[in-house]
Short mmCIF file of C-alpha atoms in Angstrom, two decimals:
data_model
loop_
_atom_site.label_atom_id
_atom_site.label_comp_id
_atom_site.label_asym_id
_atom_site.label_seq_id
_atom_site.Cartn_x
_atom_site.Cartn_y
_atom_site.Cartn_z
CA UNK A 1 0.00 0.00 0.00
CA UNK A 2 2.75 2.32 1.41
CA UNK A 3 4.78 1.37 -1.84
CA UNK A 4 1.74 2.29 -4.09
CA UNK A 5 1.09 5.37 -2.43
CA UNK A 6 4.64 6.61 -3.39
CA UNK A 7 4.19 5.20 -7.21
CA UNK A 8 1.20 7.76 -7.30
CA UNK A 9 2.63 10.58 -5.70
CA UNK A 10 5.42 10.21 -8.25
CA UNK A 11 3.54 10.22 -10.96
CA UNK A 12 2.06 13.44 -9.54
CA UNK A 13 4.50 15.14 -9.55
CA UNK A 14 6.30 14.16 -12.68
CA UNK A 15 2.94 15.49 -13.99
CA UNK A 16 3.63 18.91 -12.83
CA UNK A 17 6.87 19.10 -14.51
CA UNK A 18 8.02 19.30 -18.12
CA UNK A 19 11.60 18.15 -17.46
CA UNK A 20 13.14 19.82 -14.81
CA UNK A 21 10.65 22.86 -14.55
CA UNK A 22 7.27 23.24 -13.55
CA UNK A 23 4.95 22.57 -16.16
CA UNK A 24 2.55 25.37 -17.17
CA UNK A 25 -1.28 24.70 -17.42
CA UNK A 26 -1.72 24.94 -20.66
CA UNK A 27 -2.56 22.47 -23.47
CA UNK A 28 -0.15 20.82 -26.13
CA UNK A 29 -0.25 18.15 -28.62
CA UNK A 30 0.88 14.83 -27.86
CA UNK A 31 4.32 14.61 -26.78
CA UNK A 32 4.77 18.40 -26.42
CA UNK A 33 4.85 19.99 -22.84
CA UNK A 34 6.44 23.96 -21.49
CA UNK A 35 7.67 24.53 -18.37
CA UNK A 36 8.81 27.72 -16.99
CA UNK A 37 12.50 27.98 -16.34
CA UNK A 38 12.52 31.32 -14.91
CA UNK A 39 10.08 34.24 -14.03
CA UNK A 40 9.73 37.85 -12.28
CA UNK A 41 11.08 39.65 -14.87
CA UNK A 42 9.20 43.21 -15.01
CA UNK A 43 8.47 43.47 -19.01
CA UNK A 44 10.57 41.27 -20.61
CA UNK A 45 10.79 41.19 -24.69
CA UNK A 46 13.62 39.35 -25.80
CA UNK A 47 15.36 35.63 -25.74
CA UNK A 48 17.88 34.34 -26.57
CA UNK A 49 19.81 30.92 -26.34
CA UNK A 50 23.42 30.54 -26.51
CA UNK A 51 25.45 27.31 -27.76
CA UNK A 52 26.92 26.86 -23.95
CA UNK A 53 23.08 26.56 -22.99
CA UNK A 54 22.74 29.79 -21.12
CA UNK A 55 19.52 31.76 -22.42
CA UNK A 56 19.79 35.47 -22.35
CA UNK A 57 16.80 37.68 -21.75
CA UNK A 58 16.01 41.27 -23.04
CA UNK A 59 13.88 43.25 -19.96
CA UNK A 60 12.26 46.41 -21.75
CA UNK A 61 11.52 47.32 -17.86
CA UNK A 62 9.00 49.77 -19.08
CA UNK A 63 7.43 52.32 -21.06
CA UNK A 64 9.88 55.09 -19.21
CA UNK A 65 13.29 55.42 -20.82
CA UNK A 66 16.36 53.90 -19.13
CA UNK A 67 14.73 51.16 -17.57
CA UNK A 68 15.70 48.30 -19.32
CA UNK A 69 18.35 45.40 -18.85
CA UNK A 70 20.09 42.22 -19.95
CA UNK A 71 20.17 39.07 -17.92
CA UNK A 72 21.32 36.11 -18.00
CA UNK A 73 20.01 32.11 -17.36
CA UNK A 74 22.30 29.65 -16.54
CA UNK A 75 21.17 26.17 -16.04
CA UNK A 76 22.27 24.71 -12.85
CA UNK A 77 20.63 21.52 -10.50
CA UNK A 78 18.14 23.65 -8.99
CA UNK A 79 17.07 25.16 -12.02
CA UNK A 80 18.27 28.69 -14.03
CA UNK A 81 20.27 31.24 -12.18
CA UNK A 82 19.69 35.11 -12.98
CA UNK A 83 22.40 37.16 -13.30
CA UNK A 84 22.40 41.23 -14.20
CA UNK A 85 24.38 41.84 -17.10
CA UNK A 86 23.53 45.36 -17.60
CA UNK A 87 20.78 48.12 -16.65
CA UNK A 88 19.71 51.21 -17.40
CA UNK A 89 19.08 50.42 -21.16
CA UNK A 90 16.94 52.76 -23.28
CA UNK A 91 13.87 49.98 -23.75
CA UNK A 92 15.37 47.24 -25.35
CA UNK A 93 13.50 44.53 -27.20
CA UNK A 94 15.35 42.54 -30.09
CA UNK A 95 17.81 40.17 -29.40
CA UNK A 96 19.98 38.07 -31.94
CA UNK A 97 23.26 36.41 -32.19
CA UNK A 98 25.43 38.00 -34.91
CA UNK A 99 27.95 36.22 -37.36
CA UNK A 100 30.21 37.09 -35.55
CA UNK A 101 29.16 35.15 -32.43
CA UNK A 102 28.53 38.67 -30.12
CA UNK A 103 25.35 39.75 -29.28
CA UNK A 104 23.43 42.29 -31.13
CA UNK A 105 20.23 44.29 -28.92
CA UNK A 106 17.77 46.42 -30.60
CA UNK A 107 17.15 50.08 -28.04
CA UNK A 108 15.86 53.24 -28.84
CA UNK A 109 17.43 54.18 -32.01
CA UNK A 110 20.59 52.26 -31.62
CA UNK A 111 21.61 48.83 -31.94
CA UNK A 112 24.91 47.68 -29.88
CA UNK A 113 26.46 44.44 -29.74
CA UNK A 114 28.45 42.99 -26.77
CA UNK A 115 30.25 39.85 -26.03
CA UNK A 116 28.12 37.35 -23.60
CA UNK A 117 31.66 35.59 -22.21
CA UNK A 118 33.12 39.57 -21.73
CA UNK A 119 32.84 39.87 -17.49
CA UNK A 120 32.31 43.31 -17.69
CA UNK A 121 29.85 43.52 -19.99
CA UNK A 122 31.46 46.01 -22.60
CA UNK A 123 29.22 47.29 -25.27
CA UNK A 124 29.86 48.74 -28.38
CA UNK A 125 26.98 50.91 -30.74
CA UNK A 126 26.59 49.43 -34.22
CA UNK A 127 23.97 52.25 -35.38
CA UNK A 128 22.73 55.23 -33.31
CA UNK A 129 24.99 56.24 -30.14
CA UNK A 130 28.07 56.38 -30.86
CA UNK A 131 28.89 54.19 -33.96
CA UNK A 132 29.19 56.95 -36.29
CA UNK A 133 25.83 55.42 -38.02
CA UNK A 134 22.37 57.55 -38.21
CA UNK A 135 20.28 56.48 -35.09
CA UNK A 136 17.11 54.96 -36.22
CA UNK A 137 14.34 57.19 -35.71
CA UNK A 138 12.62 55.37 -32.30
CA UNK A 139 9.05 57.93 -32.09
CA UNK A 140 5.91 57.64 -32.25
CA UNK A 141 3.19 55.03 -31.26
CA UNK A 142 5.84 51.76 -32.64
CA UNK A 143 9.46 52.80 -30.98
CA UNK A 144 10.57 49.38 -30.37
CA UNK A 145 13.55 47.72 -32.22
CA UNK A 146 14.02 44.39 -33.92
CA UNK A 147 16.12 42.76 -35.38
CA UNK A 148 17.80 39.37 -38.28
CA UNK A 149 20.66 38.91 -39.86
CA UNK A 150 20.49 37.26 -42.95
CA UNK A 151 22.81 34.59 -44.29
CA UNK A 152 25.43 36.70 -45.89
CA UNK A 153 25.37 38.60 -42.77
CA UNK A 154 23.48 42.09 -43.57
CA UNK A 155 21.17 42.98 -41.03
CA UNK A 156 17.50 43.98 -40.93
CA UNK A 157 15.38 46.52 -38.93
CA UNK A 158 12.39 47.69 -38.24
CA UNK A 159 10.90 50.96 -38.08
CA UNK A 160 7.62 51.11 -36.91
CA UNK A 161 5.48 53.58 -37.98
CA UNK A 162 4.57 56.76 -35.73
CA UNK A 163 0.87 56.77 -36.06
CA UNK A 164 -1.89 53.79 -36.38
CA UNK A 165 -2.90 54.74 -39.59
CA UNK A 166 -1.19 57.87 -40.26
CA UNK A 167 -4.02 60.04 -38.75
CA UNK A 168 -3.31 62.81 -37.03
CA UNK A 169 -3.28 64.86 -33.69
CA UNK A 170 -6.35 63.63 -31.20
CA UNK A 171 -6.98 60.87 -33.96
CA UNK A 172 -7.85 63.43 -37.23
CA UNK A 173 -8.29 61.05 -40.36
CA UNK A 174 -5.97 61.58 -42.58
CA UNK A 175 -6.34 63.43 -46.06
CA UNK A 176 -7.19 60.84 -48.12
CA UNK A 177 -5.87 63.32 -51.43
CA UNK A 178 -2.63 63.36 -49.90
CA UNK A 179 0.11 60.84 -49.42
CA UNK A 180 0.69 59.65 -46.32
CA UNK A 181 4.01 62.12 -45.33
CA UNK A 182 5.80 59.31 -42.38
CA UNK A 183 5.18 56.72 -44.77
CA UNK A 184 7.46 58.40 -47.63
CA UNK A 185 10.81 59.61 -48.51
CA UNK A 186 14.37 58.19 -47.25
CA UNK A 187 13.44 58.25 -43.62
CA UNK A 188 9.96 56.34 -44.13
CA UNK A 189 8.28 54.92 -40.96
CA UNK A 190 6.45 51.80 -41.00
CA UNK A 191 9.47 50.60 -42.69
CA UNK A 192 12.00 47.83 -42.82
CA UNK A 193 15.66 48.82 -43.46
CA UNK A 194 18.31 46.81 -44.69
CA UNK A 195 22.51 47.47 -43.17
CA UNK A 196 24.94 46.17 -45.06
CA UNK A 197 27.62 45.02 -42.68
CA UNK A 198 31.32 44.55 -43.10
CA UNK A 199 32.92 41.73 -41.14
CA UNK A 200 34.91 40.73 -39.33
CA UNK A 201 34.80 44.25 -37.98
CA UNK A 202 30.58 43.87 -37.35
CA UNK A 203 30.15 47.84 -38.63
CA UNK A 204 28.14 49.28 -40.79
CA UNK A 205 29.38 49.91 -44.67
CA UNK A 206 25.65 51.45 -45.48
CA UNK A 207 21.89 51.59 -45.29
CA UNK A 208 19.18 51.58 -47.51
CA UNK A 209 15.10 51.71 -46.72
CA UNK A 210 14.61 47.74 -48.31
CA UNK A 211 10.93 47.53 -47.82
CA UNK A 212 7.97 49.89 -47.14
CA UNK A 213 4.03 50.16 -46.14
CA UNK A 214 4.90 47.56 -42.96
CA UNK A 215 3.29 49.26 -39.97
CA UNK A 216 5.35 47.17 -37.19
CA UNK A 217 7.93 44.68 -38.36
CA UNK A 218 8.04 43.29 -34.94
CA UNK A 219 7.88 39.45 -35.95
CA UNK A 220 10.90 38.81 -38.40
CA UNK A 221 12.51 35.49 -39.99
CA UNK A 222 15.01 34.31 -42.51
CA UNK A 223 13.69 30.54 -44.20
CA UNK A 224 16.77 28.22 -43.99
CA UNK A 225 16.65 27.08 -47.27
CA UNK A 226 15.53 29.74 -49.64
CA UNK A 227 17.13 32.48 -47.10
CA UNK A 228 14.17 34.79 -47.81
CA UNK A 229 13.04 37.08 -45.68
CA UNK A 230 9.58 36.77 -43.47
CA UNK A 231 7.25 39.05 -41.47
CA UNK A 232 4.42 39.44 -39.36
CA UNK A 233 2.48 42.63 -39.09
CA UNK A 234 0.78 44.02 -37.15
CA UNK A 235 -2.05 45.42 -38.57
CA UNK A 236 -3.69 48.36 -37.29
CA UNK A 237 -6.54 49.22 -34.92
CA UNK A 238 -10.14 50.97 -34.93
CA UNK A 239 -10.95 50.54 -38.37
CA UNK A 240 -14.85 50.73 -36.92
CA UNK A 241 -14.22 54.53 -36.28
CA UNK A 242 -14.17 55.11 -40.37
CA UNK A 243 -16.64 52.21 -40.98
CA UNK A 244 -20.03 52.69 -39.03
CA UNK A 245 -20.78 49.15 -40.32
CA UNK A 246 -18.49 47.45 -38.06
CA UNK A 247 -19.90 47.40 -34.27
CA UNK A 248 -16.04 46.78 -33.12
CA UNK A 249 -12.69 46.03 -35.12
CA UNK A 250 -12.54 42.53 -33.84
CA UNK A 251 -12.34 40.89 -36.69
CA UNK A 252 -10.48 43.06 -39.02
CA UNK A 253 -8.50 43.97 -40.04
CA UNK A 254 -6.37 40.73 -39.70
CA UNK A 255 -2.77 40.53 -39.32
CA UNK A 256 -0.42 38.98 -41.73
CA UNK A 257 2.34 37.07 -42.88
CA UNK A 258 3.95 38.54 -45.87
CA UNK A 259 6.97 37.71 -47.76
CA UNK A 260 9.65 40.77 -48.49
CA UNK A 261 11.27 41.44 -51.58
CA UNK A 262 13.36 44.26 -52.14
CA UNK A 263 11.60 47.90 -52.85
CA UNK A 264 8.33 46.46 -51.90
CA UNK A 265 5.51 48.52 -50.55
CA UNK A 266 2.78 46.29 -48.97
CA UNK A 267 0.11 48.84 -48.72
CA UNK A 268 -0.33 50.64 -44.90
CA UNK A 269 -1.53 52.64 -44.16
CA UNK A 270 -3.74 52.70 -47.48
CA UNK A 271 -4.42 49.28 -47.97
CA UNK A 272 -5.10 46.18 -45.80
CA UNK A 273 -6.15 42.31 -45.60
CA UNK A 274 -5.61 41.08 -48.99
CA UNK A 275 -4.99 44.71 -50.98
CA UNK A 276 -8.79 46.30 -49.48
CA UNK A 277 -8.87 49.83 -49.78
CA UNK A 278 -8.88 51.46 -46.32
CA UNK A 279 -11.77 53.90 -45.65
CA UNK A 280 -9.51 56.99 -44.88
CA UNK A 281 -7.93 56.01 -48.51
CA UNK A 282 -11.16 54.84 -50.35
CA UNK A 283 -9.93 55.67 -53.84
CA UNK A 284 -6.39 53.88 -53.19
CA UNK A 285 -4.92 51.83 -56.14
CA UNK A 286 -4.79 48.78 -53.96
CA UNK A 287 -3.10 46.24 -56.79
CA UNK A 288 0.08 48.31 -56.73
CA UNK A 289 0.52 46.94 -53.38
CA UNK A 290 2.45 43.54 -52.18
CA UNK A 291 -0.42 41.43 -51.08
CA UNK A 292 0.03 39.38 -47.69
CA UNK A 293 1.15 35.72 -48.62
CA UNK A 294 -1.35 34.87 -45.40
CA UNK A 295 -3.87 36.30 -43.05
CA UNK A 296 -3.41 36.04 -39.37
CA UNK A 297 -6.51 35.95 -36.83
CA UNK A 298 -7.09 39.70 -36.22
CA UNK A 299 -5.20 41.20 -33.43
CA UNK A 300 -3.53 37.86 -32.74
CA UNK A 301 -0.09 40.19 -32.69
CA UNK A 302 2.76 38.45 -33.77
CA UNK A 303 5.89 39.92 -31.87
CA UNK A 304 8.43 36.85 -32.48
CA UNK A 305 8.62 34.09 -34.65
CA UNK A 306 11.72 31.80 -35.94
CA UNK A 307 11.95 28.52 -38.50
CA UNK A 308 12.48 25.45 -36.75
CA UNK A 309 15.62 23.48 -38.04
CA UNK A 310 15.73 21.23 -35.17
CA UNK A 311 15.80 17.34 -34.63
CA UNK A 312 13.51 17.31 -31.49
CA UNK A 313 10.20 17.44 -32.87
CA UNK A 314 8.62 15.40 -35.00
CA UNK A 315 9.75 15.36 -39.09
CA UNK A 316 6.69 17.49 -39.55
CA UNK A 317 7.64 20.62 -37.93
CA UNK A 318 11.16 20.55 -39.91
CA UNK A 319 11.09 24.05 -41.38
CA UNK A 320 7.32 24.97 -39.92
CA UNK A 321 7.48 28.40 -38.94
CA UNK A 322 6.60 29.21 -34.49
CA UNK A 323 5.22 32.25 -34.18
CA UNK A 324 3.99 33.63 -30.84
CA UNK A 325 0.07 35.21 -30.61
CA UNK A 326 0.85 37.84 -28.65
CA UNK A 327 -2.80 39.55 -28.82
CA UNK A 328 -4.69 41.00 -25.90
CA UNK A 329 -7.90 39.52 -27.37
CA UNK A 330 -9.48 36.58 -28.19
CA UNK A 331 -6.96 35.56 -30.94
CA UNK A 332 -4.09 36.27 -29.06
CA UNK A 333 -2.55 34.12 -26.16
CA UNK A 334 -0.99 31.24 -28.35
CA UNK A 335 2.10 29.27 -29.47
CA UNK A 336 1.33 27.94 -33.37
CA UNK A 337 3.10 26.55 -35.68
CA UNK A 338 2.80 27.03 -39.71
CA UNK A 339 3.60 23.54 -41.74
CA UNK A 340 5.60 24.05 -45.05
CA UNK A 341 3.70 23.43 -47.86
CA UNK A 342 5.16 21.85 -50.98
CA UNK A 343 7.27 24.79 -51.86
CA UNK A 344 8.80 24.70 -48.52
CA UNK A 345 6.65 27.68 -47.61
CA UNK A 346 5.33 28.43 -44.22
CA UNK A 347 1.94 28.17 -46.12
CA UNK A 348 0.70 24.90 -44.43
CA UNK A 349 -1.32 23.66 -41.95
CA UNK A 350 -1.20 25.98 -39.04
CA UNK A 351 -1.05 23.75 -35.60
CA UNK A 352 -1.68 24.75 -32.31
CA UNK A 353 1.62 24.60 -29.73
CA UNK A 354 0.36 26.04 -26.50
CA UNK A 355 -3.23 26.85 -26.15
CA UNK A 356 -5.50 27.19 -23.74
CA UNK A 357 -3.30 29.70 -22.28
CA UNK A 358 -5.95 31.96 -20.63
CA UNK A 359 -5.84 33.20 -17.19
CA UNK A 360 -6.24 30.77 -14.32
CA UNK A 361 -5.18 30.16 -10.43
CA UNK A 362 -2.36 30.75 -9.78
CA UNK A 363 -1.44 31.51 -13.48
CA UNK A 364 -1.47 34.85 -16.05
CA UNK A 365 -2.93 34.34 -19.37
CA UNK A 366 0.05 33.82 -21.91
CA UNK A 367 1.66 37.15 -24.09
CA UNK A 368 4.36 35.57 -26.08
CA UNK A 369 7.04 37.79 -27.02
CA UNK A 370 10.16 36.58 -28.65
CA UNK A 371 10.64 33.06 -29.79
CA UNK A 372 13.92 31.33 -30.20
CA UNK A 373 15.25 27.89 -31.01
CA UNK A 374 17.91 26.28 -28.34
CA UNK A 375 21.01 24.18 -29.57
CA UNK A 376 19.00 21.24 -28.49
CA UNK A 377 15.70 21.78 -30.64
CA UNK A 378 13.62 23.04 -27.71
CA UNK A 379 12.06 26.42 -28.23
CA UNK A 380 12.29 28.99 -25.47
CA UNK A 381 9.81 32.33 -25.55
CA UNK A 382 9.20 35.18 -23.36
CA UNK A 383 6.06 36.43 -21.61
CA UNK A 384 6.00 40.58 -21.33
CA UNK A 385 2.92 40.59 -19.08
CA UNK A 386 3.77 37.85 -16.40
CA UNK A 387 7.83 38.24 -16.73
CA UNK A 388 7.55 34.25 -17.37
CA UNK A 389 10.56 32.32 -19.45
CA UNK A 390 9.23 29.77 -21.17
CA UNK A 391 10.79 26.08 -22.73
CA UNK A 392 8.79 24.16 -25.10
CA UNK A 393 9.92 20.41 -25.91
CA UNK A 394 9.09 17.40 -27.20
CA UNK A 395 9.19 13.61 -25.53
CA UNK A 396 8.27 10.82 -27.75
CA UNK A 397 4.94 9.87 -25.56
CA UNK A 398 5.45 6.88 -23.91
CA UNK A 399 2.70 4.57 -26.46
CA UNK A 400 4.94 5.36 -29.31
CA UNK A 401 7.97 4.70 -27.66
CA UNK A 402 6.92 0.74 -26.36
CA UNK A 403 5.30 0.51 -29.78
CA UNK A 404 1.92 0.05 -28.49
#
């Protein structure tokens, strides 16, 4: 009896954990579980792993400037130790590992790069600051930085636009016989710009605006086969103001997933969903627009997203695109995945990773940030709301595995 008793209590609490964290109550597909490996950040944004498995984690701190920081996780018995690597950042969001093997972090109109094995933390400005490089503009309603190298080693960034949809002061629509002024010219907002870099010295040779009409490149991936370049945006809010149809904007306009090729405009603030005239713009020329390759749920706010290469999921996921649902709303609050279709294009089914992820005792509802692939195959993401580090992996479940 006594022995039984301890056979359940085990299985208990193995049931509470995914690995050696505690598992969060949410739901998975087979095989798939998340624990959280570290919490009580204040607003974190960014993740990222490193080869030696330490994770590194981007804390925006706030809205106020100077209040953000760089930590680090290192795995240990007991679980992930936090250590400070620097504070008082200008809020910092993107987070990437550079060609160079140093770390490159997205602030308010600068990007800097420092080496993670450096014990004091040095830092050096790669645009904005002190790098001799134009800072990036950082205003507005869409401040925040991101970031991706792509595989020759140039770098991309985001510009988010100032306004939602270019209106004005206290929300004036926009003239709809006028272009839209932030949305123009060689400093255009709601932008993505493209640094070549020259390496080894990780600077900056020049710049160019590479694509336009993106209101907030926060979600950003490069395929690792065709090495094309992928976004999410996120689309803008309150369309019901200008159409009296609508009772709310909940369902539109969605978000998307588009595909950027060089000198492309894809449409905001004049267009959205698949090239619709907006109603500030009714009269826009909507086919001279890049149309979204997909439509997201609406709102569902995809702030990070990264092709999985790895070996510990199943075949299926093998170039699927993870992209966190960041969204306040109904849509938002998820972990999915997008199959490759024939092509290779994250076009597929789209599958569920962590759902369920609403509010309960003793636990937040989920707001998935960035999301990153370990050395291992596991995926790690970061929460912004709940200050929650996240590990998603895969066990082959235990039928498959006794082949019954």
């Amino acid at each position: 009896m006594g022995a039984a008793l301890s056979l359940m209590a085990f299985g208990a609490a193995a049931a509470d954990q995914c690995g050696a964290a505690p598992r969060l109550n949410v739901a998975t597909p087979p095989g798939f579980c998340a624990g959280i490996v570290s919490g009580g950040f204040k607003f974190a944004r960014g993740v990222q792993p490193l080869d030696n498995g330490d994770v590194l984690v981007v804390d925006l701190g706030g809205w106020e400037p100077n209040q953000g920081s760089v930590w680090t996780l290192h795995p240990g018995p007991s679980g992930y130790q936090k250590t400070l690597l620097m504070k008082d950042v200008d809020r910092p969001n993107g987070i990437v590992l550079g060609p160079d093997g140093l770390v490159y972090v997205g602030a308010i109109k600068r990007v800097f790069r420092f080496d993670p094995r450096d014990p004091d933390g040095t830092t050096r400005d790669v645009i904005g600051g002190n790098s001799g490089v134009e800072a990036l503009p950082g205003i507005g309603r869409h401040p925040l930085t991101a970031l991706r190298f792509d595989s020759k080693g140039d770098l991309y960034v985001n510009v988010g636009s100032g306004s939602d949809h270019c209106e004005g002061k206290k929300g004036k629509a926009p003239d709809p016989a006028k272009p839209c002024a932030e949305a123009s010219g060689a400093n255009a907002l709601g932008a993505l710009r493209k640094y070549q870099m020259q390496w080894p010295a990780g600077t900056v040779k020049s710049w160019e605006v590479h694509a336009t009409g993106l209101r907030n490149s926060m979600a950003l991936a490069i395929h690792p086969v065709t090495h094309a370049l992928w976004q999410g945006e996120n689309s803008r809010d309150a369309i019901h103001v200008a159409m009296k149809t609508l009772k709310n904007d909940n369902d539109l306009p969605h978000d998307e997933l588009n595909l950027i090729e060089a000198k492309g405009n894809y449409g905001w603030p004049y267009c959205y969903d698949n090239n619709v005239a907006s109603p500030e713009y009714p009269a826009a020329k909507c086919t001279k627009y890049r149309a979204p390759v997909r439509l997201l749920p609406a709102h569902s706010a995809p702030l990070g997203m990264t092709f999985y290469t790895g070996d510990m999921f199943p075949p299926e996921y093998k170039h699927s695109l993870i992209m966190g649902f960041h969204g306040y709303r109904e849509n938002g609050h998820r972990l999915v995945a997008f199959l490759p279709d024939a092509q290779g294009a994250p076009l597929g089914k789209m599958i569920e990773l962590i759902s369920d992820w609403t509010a309960k005792p003793n636990q937040s509802a989920g707001a998935p940030v960035d999301v990153k692939q370990a050395r291992d195959g596991a995926i790690f993401l970061i929460e912004d709301r709940s200050g929650r580090v996240v590990r998603l992996q895969y066990d082959l479940p235990a039928k498959a595995s006794t082949g019954q």
